[in-house]
Amino acid sequence: MKIVKREIPVIGISTEIDIPGRISVKRKYVDAVLQAGGIPFILPFTDNVQILQSVVSSIDGLLLTGGGDISPVIYGESTLPECGECCRDRDDFDYALLRLASERQIPVLGICRGMQIINTYFGGTLYQDLPAQYPSEINHRSPDAFMILQHNVRCLRTGKLYSVTGKESLQVSSIHHQAVKKLACGFKASAFADDGVIESIESDSEHIWGVQFHPELQAVEGDEAMKKLFVYFISQARTLLC
């Protein structure tokens, strides 16, 4: 049997399991990957390690998506009243995906909750609720669930966001009330909101990185800087095909 070499990288996309009886992925994650030249692969939720190993061995990059709050128990803290609803099954699922992806050293991009998963997995902690623990004039999440706020992000010249977009500042879509508190060892912060909240982290090895904002929302609407983030991520995954 002839083996056909894959030419387009496959990007595994983590799923939400917050709604009973469903697994789901917001379409704009899928569209952003397609637009950047990758093949989106919706990852099935399972706690079967062998199946997960097989699934992760078949992808060239991992996209950890946004969603609900991460259980503070995972990073050794008691749950504050302001912490939102958590799903430990999803926490465990995302951790398993990240462990397998990091073992294979495939590129990983975390968005919003996904960046927080990366930080806590590698030993960092989170602010469970920014208004309660980090008061600021910047509102990182609107009380209206259907309204997406935008605010400025400052990119360090030494970081990935600047090197990919060429911009020292970006207007980003913000839908979060948790954020990185203690940064994980082996990572650096490379972008900040004007109030000091960390908006992007990257590993010293450079293949694992995350953003606190939602670039997929702007990328699919034609924002050139946000499109570049996904093109770069797909190019990272494409190197595994060589």
Tab-separated table of C-alpha atoms in Angstrom, residues 22 32 49 61 66 73 80-81 88 98 114 139 172 205-206 212 218 220 229 237:
chain	number	residue	atom	x	y	z
A	22	ARG	CA	-22.442	17.685	24.034
A	32	ALA	CA	-9.147	30.732	11.701
A	49	VAL	CA	-5.039	7.313	27.586
A	61	GLY	CA	-0.149	21.164	16.325
A	66	GLY	CA	-11.174	29.155	25.593
A	73	VAL	CA	-7.488	23.014	43.248
A	80	LEU	CA	-12.917	31.994	46.024
A	81	PRO	CA	-16.623	32.909	45.844
A	88	ARG	CA	-12.639	19.194	36.342
A	98	LEU	CA	-0.901	19.293	26.737
A	114	GLY	CA	-5.922	27.703	26.888
A	139	ASN	CA	-12.625	45.919	32.083
A	172	VAL	CA	-7.462	42.798	21.190
A	205	SER	CA	11.738	26.330	23.897
A	206	GLU	CA	9.395	28.569	21.821
A	212	GLN	CA	-5.070	35.815	26.885
A	218	GLN	CA	-10.553	39.270	14.716
A	220	VAL	CA	-11.784	35.727	10.617
A	229	LEU	CA	-0.651	34.730	14.508
A	237	ALA	CA	3.219	22.827	12.601
